PDB file of C-alpha atoms in Angstrom:
ATOM      1  CA  MET A 110       5.275  -8.512   4.900  1.00 84.00           C
ATOM      2  CA  ASN A 111       7.584 -11.414   5.762  1.00 91.00           C
ATOM      3  CA  ILE A 112      11.332 -11.529   5.155  1.00 94.00           C
ATOM      4  CA  TYR A 113      11.018 -13.612   1.963  1.00 92.00           C
ATOM      5  CA  ASP A 114       8.542 -11.213   0.385  1.00 93.00           C
ATOM      6  CA  LYS A 115      10.684  -8.194   1.300  1.00 94.00           C
ATOM      7  CA  ALA A 116      13.826  -9.796  -0.128  1.00 95.00           C
ATOM      8  CA  LEU A 117      12.112 -10.935  -3.334  1.00 94.00           C
ATOM      9  CA  LYS A 118      10.596  -7.492  -3.840  1.00 94.00           C
ATOM     10  CA  LYS A 119      14.054  -5.932  -3.463  1.00 95.00           C
ATOM     11  CA  LEU A 120      15.586  -8.450  -5.894  1.00 94.00           C
ATOM     12  CA  ALA A 121      12.801  -7.925  -8.440  1.00 94.00           C
ATOM     13  CA  SER A 122      14.126  -4.532  -9.530  1.00 93.00           C
ATOM     14  CA  ARG A 123      17.721  -5.691 -10.114  1.00 94.00           C
ATOM     15  CA  PRO A 124      20.251  -8.243  -8.832  1.00 95.00           C
ATOM     16  CA  ARG A 125      21.808  -7.418  -5.468  1.00 95.00           C
ATOM     17  CA  THR A 126      24.891  -8.458  -3.555  1.00 96.00           C
ATOM     18  CA  VAL A 127      24.631 -10.408  -0.322  1.00 96.00           C
ATOM     19  CA  GLN A 128      25.744  -7.330   1.611  1.00 97.00           C
ATOM     20  CA  GLU A 129      23.074  -5.161  -0.012  1.00 96.00           C
ATOM     21  CA  ILE A 130      20.341  -7.622   0.970  1.00 97.00           C
ATOM     22  CA  ARG A 131      21.720  -8.009   4.498  1.00 96.00           C
ATOM     23  CA  LYS A 132      21.815  -4.245   4.979  1.00 96.00           C
ATOM     24  CA  TYR A 133      18.329  -3.757   3.540  1.00 96.00           C
ATOM     25  CA  LEU A 134      16.730  -6.498   5.637  1.00 96.00           C
ATOM     26  CA  GLY A 135      18.545  -5.335   8.769  1.00 95.00           C
ATOM     27  CA  GLY A 136      17.150  -1.873   8.171  1.00 95.00           C
ATOM     28  CA  GLU A 137      13.679  -3.369   7.853  1.00 94.00           C
ATOM     29  CA  GLY A 138      13.974  -4.756  11.390  1.00 94.00           C
ATOM     30  CA  PHE A 139      14.644  -8.441  10.727  1.00 94.00           C
ATOM     31  CA  ASP A 140      17.037 -10.188  13.102  1.00 93.00           C
ATOM     32  CA  LYS A 141      20.431 -11.571  12.105  1.00 95.00           C
ATOM     33  CA  GLU A 142      19.403 -15.245  12.321  1.00 95.00           C
ATOM     34  CA  GLU A 143      16.465 -14.716   9.966  1.00 95.00           C
ATOM     35  CA  ILE A 144      18.679 -12.822   7.539  1.00 96.00           C
ATOM     36  CA  ASP A 145      21.375 -15.519   7.682  1.00 96.00           C
ATOM     37  CA  ARG A 146      18.799 -18.245   6.892  1.00 96.00           C
ATOM     38  CA  LEU A 147      17.382 -16.258   3.990  1.00 96.00           C
ATOM     39  CA  VAL A 148      20.840 -15.500   2.569  1.00 96.00           C
ATOM     40  CA  GLU A 149      21.823 -19.144   2.796  1.00 97.00           C
ATOM     41  CA  GLU A 150      18.612 -20.291   1.124  1.00 96.00           C
ATOM     42  CA  PHE A 151      18.679 -17.620  -1.588  1.00 96.00           C
ATOM     43  CA  SER A 152      22.358 -18.332  -2.259  1.00 96.00           C
ATOM     44  CA  SER A 153      21.646 -22.041  -2.721  1.00 96.00           C
ATOM     45  CA  MET A 154      18.925 -21.119  -5.243  1.00 95.00           C
ATOM     46  CA  HIS A 155      21.277 -18.572  -6.934  1.00 94.00           C
ATOM     47  CA  TYR A 156      18.931 -15.670  -6.197  1.00 95.00           C
ATOM     48  CA  LEU A 157      21.968 -14.204  -4.456  1.00 96.00           C
ATOM     49  CA  ASP A 158      25.263 -14.900  -6.186  1.00 96.00           C
ATOM     50  CA  ASP A 159      28.046 -12.363  -5.701  1.00 96.00           C
ATOM     51  CA  GLU A 160      30.235 -14.066  -8.285  1.00 95.00           C
ATOM     52  CA  GLU A 161      27.591 -13.846 -11.011  1.00 96.00           C
ATOM     53  CA  TYR A 162      26.727 -10.319  -9.907  1.00 96.00           C
ATOM     54  CA  CYS A 163      30.401  -9.415 -10.303  1.00 96.00           C
ATOM     55  CA  ARG A 164      30.489 -10.862 -13.854  1.00 95.00           C
ATOM     56  CA  MET A 165      27.333  -8.995 -14.871  1.00 95.00           C
ATOM     57  CA  TYR A 166      28.577  -5.729 -13.366  1.00 96.00           C
ATOM     58  CA  LEU A 167      32.011  -6.084 -14.953  1.00 94.00           C
ATOM     59  CA  ARG A 168      30.557  -6.741 -18.427  1.00 94.00           C
ATOM     60  CA  ARG A 169      28.265  -3.720 -18.189  1.00 94.00           C
ATOM     61  CA  GLU A 170      30.904  -1.333 -16.914  1.00 93.00           C
ATOM     62  CA  LEU A 171      33.542  -2.437 -19.447  1.00 90.00           C
ATOM     63  CA  ASP A 172      30.971  -1.840 -22.194  1.00 89.00           C
ATOM     64  CA  ARG A 173      30.515   1.657 -20.779  1.00 90.00           C
ATOM     65  CA  GLY A 174      34.250   2.333 -21.108  1.00 85.00           C
ATOM     66  CA  ARG A 175      35.104   2.132 -17.416  1.00 89.00           C
ATOM     67  CA  GLY A 176      38.535   1.052 -16.186  1.00 89.00           C
ATOM     68  CA  LYS A 177      39.063  -2.070 -14.118  1.00 88.00           C
ATOM     69  CA  ALA A 178      40.372  -0.153 -11.093  1.00 88.00           C
ATOM     70  CA  MET A 179      37.147   1.822 -10.767  1.00 91.00           C
ATOM     71  CA  ILE A 180      34.992  -1.249 -11.371  1.00 93.00           C
ATOM     72  CA  ALA A 181      36.850  -3.214  -8.690  1.00 93.00           C
ATOM     73  CA  ARG A 182      36.508  -0.368  -6.200  1.00 93.00           C
ATOM     74  CA  ARG A 183      32.762  -0.095  -6.797  1.00 95.00           C
ATOM     75  CA  LEU A 184      32.275  -3.853  -6.463  1.00 96.00           C
ATOM     76  CA  ARG A 185      34.100  -3.798  -3.141  1.00 95.00           C
ATOM     77  CA  GLU A 186      31.884  -0.914  -2.000  1.00 95.00           C
ATOM     78  CA  LEU A 187      28.873  -3.097  -2.847  1.00 95.00           C
ATOM     79  CA  GLY A 188      30.261  -5.768  -0.560  1.00 95.00           C
ATOM     80  CA  VAL A 189      31.734  -8.219  -3.049  1.00 95.00           C
ATOM     81  CA  ASP A 190      34.666 -10.044  -1.471  1.00 94.00           C
ATOM     82  CA  ASP A 191      38.160  -9.204  -2.793  1.00 93.00           C
ATOM     83  CA  PHE A 192      38.798 -12.852  -3.692  1.00 95.00           C
ATOM     84  CA  VAL A 193      35.605 -12.993  -5.771  1.00 95.00           C
ATOM     85  CA  VAL A 194      36.538  -9.776  -7.594  1.00 94.00           C
ATOM     86  CA  GLU A 195      40.056 -11.058  -8.332  1.00 93.00           C
ATOM     87  CA  ASP A 196      38.800 -14.471  -9.507  1.00 94.00           C
ATOM     88  CA  VAL A 197      36.248 -12.966 -11.881  1.00 94.00           C
ATOM     89  CA  PHE A 198      38.712 -10.409 -13.237  1.00 92.00           C
ATOM     90  CA  ALA A 199      41.137 -13.268 -13.961  1.00 91.00           C
ATOM     91  CA  GLU A 200      38.617 -15.129 -16.152  1.00 92.00           C
ATOM     92  CA  ASP A 201      39.466 -15.281 -19.860  1.00 87.00           C
ATOM     93  CA  GLU A 202      36.305 -13.399 -20.828  1.00 86.00           C
ATOM     94  CA  PHE A 203      37.556 -10.326 -18.960  1.00 87.00           C
ATOM     95  CA  ASN A 204      41.116 -10.415 -20.224  1.00 86.00           C
ATOM     96  CA  VAL A 205      40.656  -7.170 -22.133  1.00 85.00           C
ATOM     97  CA  ASP A 206      43.243  -4.717 -23.371  1.00 86.00           C
ATOM     98  CA  GLU A 207      42.546  -1.819 -21.042  1.00 88.00           C
ATOM     99  CA  ARG A 208      44.965   0.368 -22.974  1.00 90.00           C
ATOM    100  CA  GLN A 209      42.906  -0.147 -26.133  1.00 91.00           C
ATOM    101  CA  LEU A 210      39.678   0.739 -24.298  1.00 90.00           C
ATOM    102  CA  ALA A 211      41.331   3.878 -22.937  1.00 92.00           C
ATOM    103  CA  MET A 212      42.550   4.839 -26.415  1.00 91.00           C
ATOM    104  CA  GLU A 213      38.986   4.504 -27.726  1.00 91.00           C
ATOM    105  CA  GLU A 214      37.847   6.941 -25.023  1.00 91.00           C
ATOM    106  CA  ALA A 215      40.703   9.301 -25.916  1.00 93.00           C
ATOM    107  CA  VAL A 216      39.731   9.202 -29.600  1.00 91.00           C
ATOM    108  CA  LYS A 217      36.199  10.293 -28.660  1.00 92.00           C
ATOM    109  CA  VAL A 218      37.626  13.349 -26.900  1.00 92.00           C
ATOM    110  CA  LEU A 219      39.874  14.119 -29.896  1.00 90.00           C
ATOM    111  CA  ARG A 220      36.917  13.876 -32.263  1.00 90.00           C
ATOM    112  CA  MET A 221      34.891  16.301 -30.146  1.00 91.00           C
ATOM    113  CA  ALA A 222      37.830  18.713 -30.054  1.00 88.00           C
ATOM    114  CA  GLY A 223      38.509  18.303 -33.765  1.00 88.00           C
ATOM    115  CA  GLU A 224      42.162  17.444 -33.217  1.00 83.00           C
ATOM    116  CA  GLU A 225      44.608  14.739 -34.195  1.00 83.00           C
ATOM    117  CA  PRO A 226      47.956  13.849 -32.621  1.00 82.00           C
ATOM    118  CA  PRO A 227      50.136  15.640 -31.784  1.00 86.00           C
ATOM    119  CA  CYS A 228      47.555  17.416 -29.623  1.00 83.00           C
ATOM    120  CA  SER A 229      47.529  20.663 -27.721  1.00 88.00           C
ATOM    121  CA  GLU A 230      48.060  20.544 -23.977  1.00 90.00           C
ATOM    122  CA  LYS A 231      44.477  21.709 -23.489  1.00 91.00           C
ATOM    123  CA  VAL A 232      43.103  18.648 -25.299  1.00 90.00           C
ATOM    124  CA  ILE A 233      45.607  16.352 -23.584  1.00 91.00           C
ATOM    125  CA  GLY A 234      44.281  17.662 -20.264  1.00 93.00           C
ATOM    126  CA  ARG A 235      40.724  16.849 -21.363  1.00 93.00           C
ATOM    127  CA  VAL A 236      41.775  13.346 -22.345  1.00 93.00           C
ATOM    128  CA  ALA A 237      43.548  12.800 -19.027  1.00 94.00           C
ATOM    129  CA  ARG A 238      40.543  14.004 -17.037  1.00 95.00           C
ATOM    130  CA  ARG A 239      38.167  11.818 -19.065  1.00 93.00           C
ATOM    131  CA  LEU A 240      40.315   8.722 -18.580  1.00 95.00           C
ATOM    132  CA  GLN A 241      40.735   9.438 -14.887  1.00 93.00           C
ATOM    133  CA  SER A 242      36.976   9.877 -14.444  1.00 92.00           C
ATOM    134  CA  ARG A 243      36.477   6.534 -16.199  1.00 91.00           C
ATOM    135  CA  GLY A 244      38.740   4.803 -13.704  1.00 90.00           C
ATOM    136  CA  TYR A 245      41.825   4.026 -15.752  1.00 92.00           C
ATOM    137  CA  SER A 246      45.129   3.575 -13.954  1.00 89.00           C
ATOM    138  CA  THR A 247      47.760   6.295 -14.090  1.00 91.00           C
ATOM    139  CA  ASP A 248      50.063   3.991 -16.079  1.00 92.00           C
ATOM    140  CA  VAL A 249      47.449   3.650 -18.817  1.00 92.00           C
ATOM    141  CA  ILE A 250      46.673   7.377 -18.779  1.00 94.00           C
ATOM    142  CA  TYR A 251      50.333   8.414 -19.049  1.00 93.00           C
ATOM    143  CA  GLY A 252      50.857   5.922 -21.866  1.00 93.00           C
ATOM    144  CA  ILE A 253      47.950   7.385 -23.848  1.00 92.00           C
ATOM    145  CA  ILE A 254      49.083  10.954 -23.185  1.00 92.00           C
ATOM    146  CA  GLY A 255      52.581  10.072 -24.385  1.00 90.00           C
ATOM    147  CA  GLU A 256      51.140   8.794 -27.662  1.00 88.00           C
ATOM    148  CA  LEU A 257      49.020  11.915 -28.112  1.00 87.00           C
ATOM    149  CA  ARG A 258      52.029  14.193 -27.714  1.00 85.00           C
ATOM    150  CA  ARG A 259      53.915  12.509 -30.603  1.00 81.00           C
TER     151      ARG A 259
END
């Protein structure tokens, strides 16, 4: 199978970052020059577009209740450049109230525990762990916990 077929087959299942494709094709034994040509060509055709990938990923993860810090870290692990991540996060579409999203997650935990503020320390601990696992910053978490203690 040639490099184009391998790359298209990999992209058929889901969008990929440039780094993911480079790593995959390198592992398949293709040389750097071939990979560079393919990446350039696929980028010009928007088959590979880290900026659009970042937007799609950010939308999906925000809908899942994830915090921006975790999303940014995962995008960087996937090889998306820091400048691309920052530019996309700065777009108006993604100017979300992270505190509100975190409060919605906290309310889910309260509902499951059958409690309302002021909450027991046990439930506050659950809320804090849930928010931390979702990637919210410590500032947001402490703010929510403060509200739940009142």
